[in-house]
Amino acid sequence: LRMLGTEALSFWAVLGIVSLMSFSSVIPITIGGLGLREALAAFLLLSFGIAAEKAVLFSLLYTAVSYAPIVAFGTYYIIRFK
């Protein structure tokens, strides 16, 4: 969250928010939890005084960073074992 210009949260607060975001992605309402995870991030981070736009951006960046290794290894596997 520091790269988004917010330093108001402690490590434990971020850990709790990310844990709840990850848990919300397994609720079978949307595909991959997209939308639900961003709404939850906006709701939780708004309570700490962080703008909704930054909260949604944080959630999308977190999702991209989480999926990047999976995509990289999957691409390697497809190319290697074609």
mmCIF file of N, CA, C and O in Angstrom:
data_model
loop_
_atom_site.group_PDB
_atom_site.id
_atom_site.type_symbol
_atom_site.label_atom_id
_atom_site.label_comp_id
_atom_site.label_asym_id
_atom_site.label_seq_id
_atom_site.Cartn_x
_atom_site.Cartn_y
_atom_site.Cartn_z
ATOM 1 N N LEU A 1 0.809 -1.205 0.000
ATOM 2 C CA LEU A 1 0.000 0.000 0.000
ATOM 3 C C LEU A 1 0.848 1.263 0.000
ATOM 4 O O LEU A 1 0.361 2.320 -0.339
ATOM 5 N N ARG A 2 2.115 1.120 0.350
ATOM 6 C CA ARG A 2 2.974 2.307 0.344
ATOM 7 C C ARG A 2 3.145 2.867 -1.053
ATOM 8 O O ARG A 2 3.244 4.068 -1.230
ATOM 9 N N MET A 3 3.183 1.994 -2.057
ATOM 10 C CA MET A 3 3.353 2.483 -3.418
ATOM 11 C C MET A 3 2.132 3.266 -3.904
ATOM 12 O O MET A 3 2.211 4.000 -4.867
ATOM 13 N N LEU A 4 1.012 3.103 -3.239
ATOM 14 C CA LEU A 4 -0.192 3.862 -3.573
ATOM 15 C C LEU A 4 -0.279 5.161 -2.784
ATOM 16 O O LEU A 4 -1.253 5.891 -2.895
ATOM 17 N N GLY A 5 0.737 5.434 -1.973
ATOM 18 C CA GLY A 5 0.773 6.678 -1.231
ATOM 19 C C GLY A 5 0.068 6.632 0.109
ATOM 20 O O GLY A 5 -0.285 7.664 0.648
ATOM 21 N N THR A 6 -0.152 5.437 0.630
ATOM 22 C CA THR A 6 -0.799 5.317 1.930
ATOM 23 C C THR A 6 0.118 4.563 2.872
ATOM 24 O O THR A 6 0.596 3.485 2.556
ATOM 25 N N GLU A 7 0.369 5.141 4.016
ATOM 26 C CA GLU A 7 1.199 4.482 5.017
ATOM 27 C C GLU A 7 0.490 4.423 6.362
ATOM 28 O O GLU A 7 1.113 4.289 7.400
ATOM 29 N N ALA A 8 -0.818 4.490 6.351
ATOM 30 C CA ALA A 8 -1.585 4.575 7.588
ATOM 31 C C ALA A 8 -1.869 3.209 8.210
ATOM 32 O O ALA A 8 -2.344 3.149 9.330
ATOM 33 N N LEU A 9 -1.573 2.132 7.500
ATOM 34 C CA LEU A 9 -1.941 0.811 7.995
ATOM 35 C C LEU A 9 -0.748 0.068 8.573
ATOM 36 O O LEU A 9 0.358 0.145 8.048
ATOM 37 N N SER A 10 -1.004 -0.670 9.627
ATOM 38 C CA SER A 10 0.035 -1.511 10.199
ATOM 39 C C SER A 10 0.118 -2.823 9.426
ATOM 40 O O SER A 10 -0.746 -3.147 8.611
ATOM 41 N N PHE A 11 1.151 -3.574 9.697
ATOM 42 C CA PHE A 11 1.332 -4.875 9.053
ATOM 43 C C PHE A 11 0.150 -5.784 9.355
ATOM 44 O O PHE A 11 -0.337 -6.493 8.477
ATOM 45 N N TRP A 12 -0.313 -5.777 10.589
ATOM 46 C CA TRP A 12 -1.395 -6.673 10.994
ATOM 47 C C TRP A 12 -2.719 -6.300 10.343
ATOM 48 O O TRP A 12 -3.522 -7.178 10.012
ATOM 49 N N ALA A 13 -2.937 -5.010 10.153
ATOM 50 C CA ALA A 13 -4.158 -4.581 9.466
ATOM 51 C C ALA A 13 -4.143 -5.037 8.012
ATOM 52 O O ALA A 13 -5.140 -5.549 7.499
ATOM 53 N N VAL A 14 -3.002 -4.878 7.348
ATOM 54 C CA VAL A 14 -2.883 -5.327 5.955
ATOM 55 C C VAL A 14 -3.024 -6.838 5.875
ATOM 56 O O VAL A 14 -3.703 -7.358 4.977
ATOM 57 N N LEU A 15 -2.431 -7.548 6.809
ATOM 58 C CA LEU A 15 -2.546 -9.010 6.824
ATOM 59 C C LEU A 15 -3.999 -9.443 6.979
ATOM 60 O O LEU A 15 -4.464 -10.342 6.284
ATOM 61 N N GLY A 16 -4.726 -8.794 7.845
ATOM 62 C CA GLY A 16 -6.135 -9.123 8.033
ATOM 63 C C GLY A 16 -6.968 -8.809 6.809
ATOM 64 O O GLY A 16 -7.825 -9.603 6.401
ATOM 65 N N ILE A 17 -6.716 -7.667 6.189
ATOM 66 C CA ILE A 17 -7.478 -7.276 5.002
ATOM 67 C C ILE A 17 -7.192 -8.219 3.844
ATOM 68 O O ILE A 17 -8.111 -8.672 3.155
ATOM 69 N N VAL A 18 -5.925 -8.545 3.624
ATOM 70 C CA VAL A 18 -5.570 -9.462 2.529
ATOM 71 C C VAL A 18 -6.143 -10.851 2.789
ATOM 72 O O VAL A 18 -6.597 -11.522 1.857
ATOM 73 N N SER A 19 -6.160 -11.287 4.033
ATOM 74 C CA SER A 19 -6.744 -12.590 4.361
ATOM 75 C C SER A 19 -8.237 -12.613 4.045
ATOM 76 O O SER A 19 -8.747 -13.579 3.462
ATOM 77 N N LEU A 20 -8.946 -11.564 4.422
ATOM 78 C CA LEU A 20 -10.373 -11.488 4.113
ATOM 79 C C LEU A 20 -10.625 -11.395 2.612
ATOM 80 O O LEU A 20 -11.573 -11.998 2.089
ATOM 81 N N MET A 21 -9.754 -10.674 1.900
ATOM 82 C CA MET A 21 -9.886 -10.596 0.445
ATOM 83 C C MET A 21 -9.686 -11.970 -0.187
ATOM 84 O O MET A 21 -10.433 -12.355 -1.097
ATOM 85 N N SER A 22 -8.700 -12.692 0.280
ATOM 86 C CA SER A 22 -8.438 -14.031 -0.266
ATOM 87 C C SER A 22 -9.588 -14.975 0.040
ATOM 88 O O SER A 22 -10.000 -15.769 -0.809
ATOM 89 N N PHE A 23 -10.114 -14.892 1.242
ATOM 90 C CA PHE A 23 -11.239 -15.746 1.613
ATOM 91 C C PHE A 23 -12.478 -15.415 0.779
ATOM 92 O O PHE A 23 -13.229 -16.309 0.396
ATOM 93 N N SER A 24 -12.675 -14.137 0.490
ATOM 94 C CA SER A 24 -13.865 -13.753 -0.280
ATOM 95 C C SER A 24 -13.808 -14.257 -1.716
ATOM 96 O O SER A 24 -14.849 -14.396 -2.363
ATOM 97 N N SER A 25 -12.625 -14.544 -2.222
ATOM 98 C CA SER A 25 -12.525 -15.007 -3.605
ATOM 99 C C SER A 25 -12.991 -16.451 -3.769
ATOM 100 O O SER A 25 -13.216 -16.891 -4.898
ATOM 101 N N VAL A 26 -13.180 -17.192 -2.685
ATOM 102 C CA VAL A 26 -13.670 -18.569 -2.801
ATOM 103 C C VAL A 26 -15.187 -18.661 -2.676
ATOM 104 O O VAL A 26 -15.748 -19.723 -2.862
ATOM 105 N N ILE A 27 -15.835 -17.551 -2.390
ATOM 106 C CA ILE A 27 -17.298 -17.540 -2.316
ATOM 107 C C ILE A 27 -17.833 -17.582 -3.750
ATOM 108 O O ILE A 27 -17.492 -16.722 -4.565
ATOM 109 N N PRO A 28 -18.636 -18.578 -4.092
ATOM 110 C CA PRO A 28 -19.032 -18.771 -5.493
ATOM 111 C C PRO A 28 -20.143 -17.832 -5.978
ATOM 112 O O PRO A 28 -21.226 -18.261 -6.338
ATOM 113 N N ILE A 29 -19.855 -16.544 -5.952
ATOM 114 C CA ILE A 29 -20.822 -15.569 -6.453
ATOM 115 C C ILE A 29 -20.385 -15.059 -7.825
ATOM 116 O O ILE A 29 -21.193 -14.943 -8.729
ATOM 117 N N THR A 30 -19.093 -14.759 -7.969
ATOM 118 C CA THR A 30 -18.566 -14.272 -9.241
ATOM 119 C C THR A 30 -17.425 -15.178 -9.691
ATOM 120 O O THR A 30 -16.901 -15.976 -8.909
ATOM 121 N N ILE A 31 -17.022 -15.042 -10.934
ATOM 122 C CA ILE A 31 -15.935 -15.856 -11.471
ATOM 123 C C ILE A 31 -14.622 -15.407 -10.848
ATOM 124 O O ILE A 31 -14.200 -14.264 -11.016
ATOM 125 N N GLY A 32 -13.964 -16.291 -10.136
ATOM 126 C CA GLY A 32 -12.689 -15.987 -9.511
ATOM 127 C C GLY A 32 -12.769 -14.977 -8.389
ATOM 128 O O GLY A 32 -11.746 -14.507 -7.910
ATOM 129 N N GLY A 33 -13.948 -14.624 -7.975
ATOM 130 C CA GLY A 33 -14.094 -13.658 -6.895
ATOM 131 C C GLY A 33 -13.895 -12.223 -7.326
ATOM 132 O O GLY A 33 -13.907 -11.320 -6.490
ATOM 133 N N LEU A 34 -13.683 -11.994 -8.629
ATOM 134 C CA LEU A 34 -13.490 -10.624 -9.100
ATOM 135 C C LEU A 34 -14.767 -9.824 -8.886
ATOM 136 O O LEU A 34 -15.854 -10.301 -9.144
ATOM 137 N N GLY A 35 -14.599 -8.630 -8.431
ATOM 138 C CA GLY A 35 -15.741 -7.776 -8.123
ATOM 139 C C GLY A 35 -16.069 -7.842 -6.646
ATOM 140 O O GLY A 35 -16.125 -6.826 -5.974
ATOM 141 N N LEU A 36 -16.267 -9.037 -6.158
ATOM 142 C CA LEU A 36 -16.535 -9.210 -4.730
ATOM 143 C C LEU A 36 -15.304 -8.841 -3.912
ATOM 144 O O LEU A 36 -15.395 -8.145 -2.905
ATOM 145 N N ARG A 37 -14.135 -9.300 -4.378
ATOM 146 C CA ARG A 37 -12.891 -9.002 -3.674
ATOM 147 C C ARG A 37 -12.607 -7.505 -3.687
ATOM 148 O O ARG A 37 -12.201 -6.924 -2.670
ATOM 149 N N GLU A 38 -12.858 -6.845 -4.812
ATOM 150 C CA GLU A 38 -12.615 -5.408 -4.905
ATOM 151 C C GLU A 38 -13.594 -4.622 -4.035
ATOM 152 O O GLU A 38 -13.209 -3.641 -3.398
ATOM 153 N N ALA A 39 -14.837 -5.052 -4.013
ATOM 154 C CA ALA A 39 -15.823 -4.372 -3.166
ATOM 155 C C ALA A 39 -15.457 -4.517 -1.692
ATOM 156 O O ALA A 39 -15.571 -3.559 -0.922
ATOM 157 N N LEU A 40 -15.015 -5.704 -1.312
ATOM 158 C CA LEU A 40 -14.611 -5.909 0.083
ATOM 159 C C LEU A 40 -13.381 -5.076 0.430
ATOM 160 O O LEU A 40 -13.308 -4.481 1.507
ATOM 161 N N ALA A 41 -12.417 -5.021 -0.490
ATOM 162 C CA ALA A 41 -11.221 -4.203 -0.251
ATOM 163 C C ALA A 41 -11.600 -2.737 -0.103
ATOM 164 O O ALA A 41 -11.097 -2.048 0.798
ATOM 165 N N ALA A 42 -12.490 -2.249 -0.958
ATOM 166 C CA ALA A 42 -12.913 -0.851 -0.862
ATOM 167 C C ALA A 42 -13.616 -0.597 0.466
ATOM 168 O O ALA A 42 -13.356 0.407 1.139
ATOM 169 N N PHE A 43 -14.484 -1.514 0.862
ATOM 170 C CA PHE A 43 -15.214 -1.356 2.121
ATOM 171 C C PHE A 43 -14.264 -1.349 3.319
ATOM 172 O O PHE A 43 -14.352 -0.485 4.196
ATOM 173 N N LEU A 44 -13.347 -2.319 3.360
ATOM 174 C CA LEU A 44 -12.442 -2.419 4.507
ATOM 175 C C LEU A 44 -11.437 -1.275 4.559
ATOM 176 O O LEU A 44 -11.167 -0.724 5.628
ATOM 177 N N LEU A 45 -10.885 -0.904 3.407
ATOM 178 C CA LEU A 45 -9.875 0.150 3.407
ATOM 179 C C LEU A 45 -10.488 1.539 3.588
ATOM 180 O O LEU A 45 -9.814 2.444 4.073
ATOM 181 N N LEU A 46 -11.756 1.699 3.215
ATOM 182 C CA LEU A 46 -12.428 2.972 3.492
ATOM 183 C C LEU A 46 -12.529 3.221 4.990
ATOM 184 O O LEU A 46 -12.469 4.368 5.447
ATOM 185 N N SER A 47 -12.661 2.148 5.764
ATOM 186 C CA SER A 47 -12.744 2.320 7.213
ATOM 187 C C SER A 47 -11.416 2.793 7.806
ATOM 188 O O SER A 47 -11.390 3.305 8.917
ATOM 189 N N PHE A 48 -10.310 2.639 7.053
ATOM 190 C CA PHE A 48 -9.009 3.144 7.494
ATOM 191 C C PHE A 48 -8.675 4.486 6.854
ATOM 192 O O PHE A 48 -7.555 4.975 6.974
ATOM 193 N N GLY A 49 -9.624 5.048 6.106
ATOM 194 C CA GLY A 49 -9.421 6.361 5.510
ATOM 195 C C GLY A 49 -8.728 6.342 4.163
ATOM 196 O O GLY A 49 -8.224 7.367 3.713
ATOM 197 N N ILE A 50 -8.689 5.213 3.506
ATOM 198 C CA ILE A 50 -8.057 5.101 2.193
ATOM 199 C C ILE A 50 -9.148 5.200 1.131
ATOM 200 O O ILE A 50 -10.200 4.576 1.254
ATOM 201 N N ALA A 51 -8.895 5.966 0.088
ATOM 202 C CA ALA A 51 -9.889 6.197 -0.964
ATOM 203 C C ALA A 51 -10.259 4.889 -1.653
ATOM 204 O O ALA A 51 -9.451 3.968 -1.770
ATOM 205 N N ALA A 52 -11.488 4.828 -2.114
ATOM 206 C CA ALA A 52 -11.998 3.618 -2.764
ATOM 207 C C ALA A 52 -11.201 3.284 -4.024
ATOM 208 O O ALA A 52 -10.970 2.110 -4.321
ATOM 209 N N GLU A 53 -10.768 4.305 -4.767
ATOM 210 C CA GLU A 53 -10.002 4.052 -5.983
ATOM 211 C C GLU A 53 -8.689 3.356 -5.673
ATOM 212 O O GLU A 53 -8.277 2.431 -6.364
ATOM 213 N N LYS A 54 -8.027 3.802 -4.621
ATOM 214 C CA LYS A 54 -6.763 3.178 -4.226
ATOM 215 C C LYS A 54 -6.998 1.770 -3.695
ATOM 216 O O LYS A 54 -6.187 0.881 -3.900
ATOM 217 N N ALA A 55 -8.106 1.553 -3.023
ATOM 218 C CA ALA A 55 -8.423 0.225 -2.503
ATOM 219 C C ALA A 55 -8.668 -0.759 -3.631
ATOM 220 O O ALA A 55 -8.177 -1.895 -3.603
ATOM 221 N N VAL A 56 -9.412 -0.338 -4.646
ATOM 222 C CA VAL A 56 -9.678 -1.214 -5.789
ATOM 223 C C VAL A 56 -8.390 -1.468 -6.562
ATOM 224 O O VAL A 56 -8.124 -2.594 -6.990
ATOM 225 N N LEU A 57 -7.569 -0.439 -6.729
ATOM 226 C CA LEU A 57 -6.286 -0.616 -7.401
ATOM 227 C C LEU A 57 -5.403 -1.591 -6.632
ATOM 228 O O LEU A 57 -4.759 -2.455 -7.227
ATOM 229 N N PHE A 58 -5.379 -1.473 -5.309
ATOM 230 C CA PHE A 58 -4.619 -2.414 -4.489
ATOM 231 C C PHE A 58 -5.110 -3.837 -4.695
ATOM 232 O O PHE A 58 -4.320 -4.763 -4.864
ATOM 233 N N SER A 59 -6.403 -4.029 -4.732
ATOM 234 C CA SER A 59 -6.964 -5.361 -4.911
ATOM 235 C C SER A 59 -6.608 -5.930 -6.284
ATOM 236 O O SER A 59 -6.254 -7.108 -6.407
ATOM 237 N N LEU A 60 -6.694 -5.115 -7.316
ATOM 238 C CA LEU A 60 -6.354 -5.584 -8.663
ATOM 239 C C LEU A 60 -4.867 -5.890 -8.794
ATOM 240 O O LEU A 60 -4.484 -6.875 -9.437
ATOM 241 N N LEU A 61 -4.017 -5.057 -8.184
ATOM 242 C CA LEU A 61 -2.575 -5.333 -8.204
ATOM 243 C C LEU A 61 -2.253 -6.607 -7.430
ATOM 244 O O LEU A 61 -1.417 -7.407 -7.857
ATOM 245 N N TYR A 62 -2.912 -6.802 -6.312
ATOM 246 C CA TYR A 62 -2.717 -8.018 -5.530
ATOM 247 C C TYR A 62 -3.109 -9.251 -6.344
ATOM 248 O O TYR A 62 -2.419 -10.261 -6.345
ATOM 249 N N THR A 63 -4.221 -9.153 -7.068
ATOM 250 C CA THR A 63 -4.672 -10.261 -7.913
ATOM 251 C C THR A 63 -3.670 -10.534 -9.028
ATOM 252 O O THR A 63 -3.327 -11.689 -9.300
ATOM 253 N N ALA A 64 -3.179 -9.482 -9.670
ATOM 254 C CA ALA A 64 -2.214 -9.652 -10.761
ATOM 255 C C ALA A 64 -0.920 -10.283 -10.261
ATOM 256 O O ALA A 64 -0.377 -11.191 -10.907
ATOM 257 N N VAL A 65 -0.426 -9.835 -9.119
ATOM 258 C CA VAL A 65 0.801 -10.395 -8.559
ATOM 259 C C VAL A 65 0.587 -11.845 -8.130
ATOM 260 O O VAL A 65 1.478 -12.681 -8.267
ATOM 261 N N SER A 66 -0.594 -12.162 -7.662
ATOM 262 C CA SER A 66 -0.891 -13.534 -7.241
ATOM 263 C C SER A 66 -0.977 -14.487 -8.432
ATOM 264 O O SER A 66 -0.571 -15.642 -8.339
ATOM 265 N N TYR A 67 -1.533 -14.005 -9.544
ATOM 266 C CA TYR A 67 -1.713 -14.870 -10.708
ATOM 267 C C TYR A 67 -0.482 -14.939 -11.602
ATOM 268 O O TYR A 67 -0.371 -15.835 -12.431
ATOM 269 N N ALA A 68 0.449 -14.005 -11.495
ATOM 270 C CA ALA A 68 1.614 -13.952 -12.380
ATOM 271 C C ALA A 68 2.447 -15.238 -12.351
ATOM 272 O O ALA A 68 2.786 -15.765 -13.417
ATOM 273 N N PRO A 69 2.804 -15.794 -11.184
ATOM 274 C CA PRO A 69 3.587 -17.038 -11.199
ATOM 275 C C PRO A 69 2.824 -18.208 -11.807
ATOM 276 O O PRO A 69 3.412 -19.041 -12.501
ATOM 277 N N ILE A 70 1.532 -18.259 -11.590
ATOM 278 C CA ILE A 70 0.722 -19.340 -12.142
ATOM 279 C C ILE A 70 0.729 -19.271 -13.661
ATOM 280 O O ILE A 70 0.901 -20.286 -14.347
ATOM 281 N N VAL A 71 0.562 -18.079 -14.202
ATOM 282 C CA VAL A 71 0.581 -17.903 -15.651
ATOM 283 C C VAL A 71 1.963 -18.217 -16.218
ATOM 284 O O VAL A 71 2.086 -18.869 -17.259
ATOM 285 N N ALA A 72 3.021 -17.783 -15.522
ATOM 286 C CA ALA A 72 4.384 -18.039 -15.995
ATOM 287 C C ALA A 72 4.683 -19.540 -16.030
ATOM 288 O O ALA A 72 5.195 -20.053 -17.036
ATOM 289 N N PHE A 73 4.388 -20.242 -14.951
ATOM 290 C CA PHE A 73 4.650 -21.686 -14.930
ATOM 291 C C PHE A 73 3.746 -22.445 -15.892
ATOM 292 O O PHE A 73 4.171 -23.414 -16.512
ATOM 293 N N GLY A 74 2.501 -22.013 -16.047
ATOM 294 C CA GLY A 74 1.601 -22.651 -17.002
ATOM 295 C C GLY A 74 2.077 -22.476 -18.429
ATOM 296 O O GLY A 74 2.043 -23.412 -19.234
ATOM 297 N N THR A 75 2.542 -21.269 -18.745
ATOM 298 C CA THR A 75 3.079 -21.015 -20.084
ATOM 299 C C THR A 75 4.317 -21.864 -20.334
ATOM 300 O O THR A 75 4.474 -22.453 -21.412
ATOM 301 N N TYR A 76 5.199 -21.933 -19.352
ATOM 302 C CA TYR A 76 6.395 -22.772 -19.475
ATOM 303 C C TYR A 76 6.007 -24.228 -19.697
ATOM 304 O O TYR A 76 6.567 -24.905 -20.551
ATOM 305 N N TYR A 77 5.060 -24.710 -18.951
ATOM 306 C CA TYR A 77 4.624 -26.104 -19.067
ATOM 307 C C TYR A 77 4.043 -26.387 -20.449
ATOM 308 O O TYR A 77 4.338 -27.426 -21.048
ATOM 309 N N ILE A 78 3.236 -25.469 -20.953
ATOM 310 C CA ILE A 78 2.630 -25.677 -22.278
ATOM 311 C C ILE A 78 3.688 -25.673 -23.368
ATOM 312 O O ILE A 78 3.675 -26.503 -24.277
ATOM 313 N N ILE A 79 4.639 -24.753 -23.265
ATOM 314 C CA ILE A 79 5.692 -24.679 -24.287
ATOM 315 C C ILE A 79 6.640 -25.865 -24.174
ATOM 316 O O ILE A 79 7.034 -26.453 -25.180
ATOM 317 N N ARG A 80 6.998 -26.236 -22.986
ATOM 318 C CA ARG A 80 7.973 -27.314 -22.754
ATOM 319 C C ARG A 80 7.422 -28.686 -23.117
ATOM 320 O O ARG A 80 8.110 -29.502 -23.703
ATOM 321 N N PHE A 81 6.194 -28.973 -22.757
ATOM 322 C CA PHE A 81 5.637 -30.306 -22.936
ATOM 323 C C PHE A 81 4.541 -30.336 -24.012
ATOM 324 O O PHE A 81 3.569 -31.047 -23.878
ATOM 325 N N LYS A 82 4.737 -29.615 -25.059
ATOM 326 C CA LYS A 82 3.774 -29.513 -26.138
ATOM 327 C C LYS A 82 3.524 -30.829 -26.801
ATOM 328 O O LYS A 82 4.194 -31.619 -27.214
#
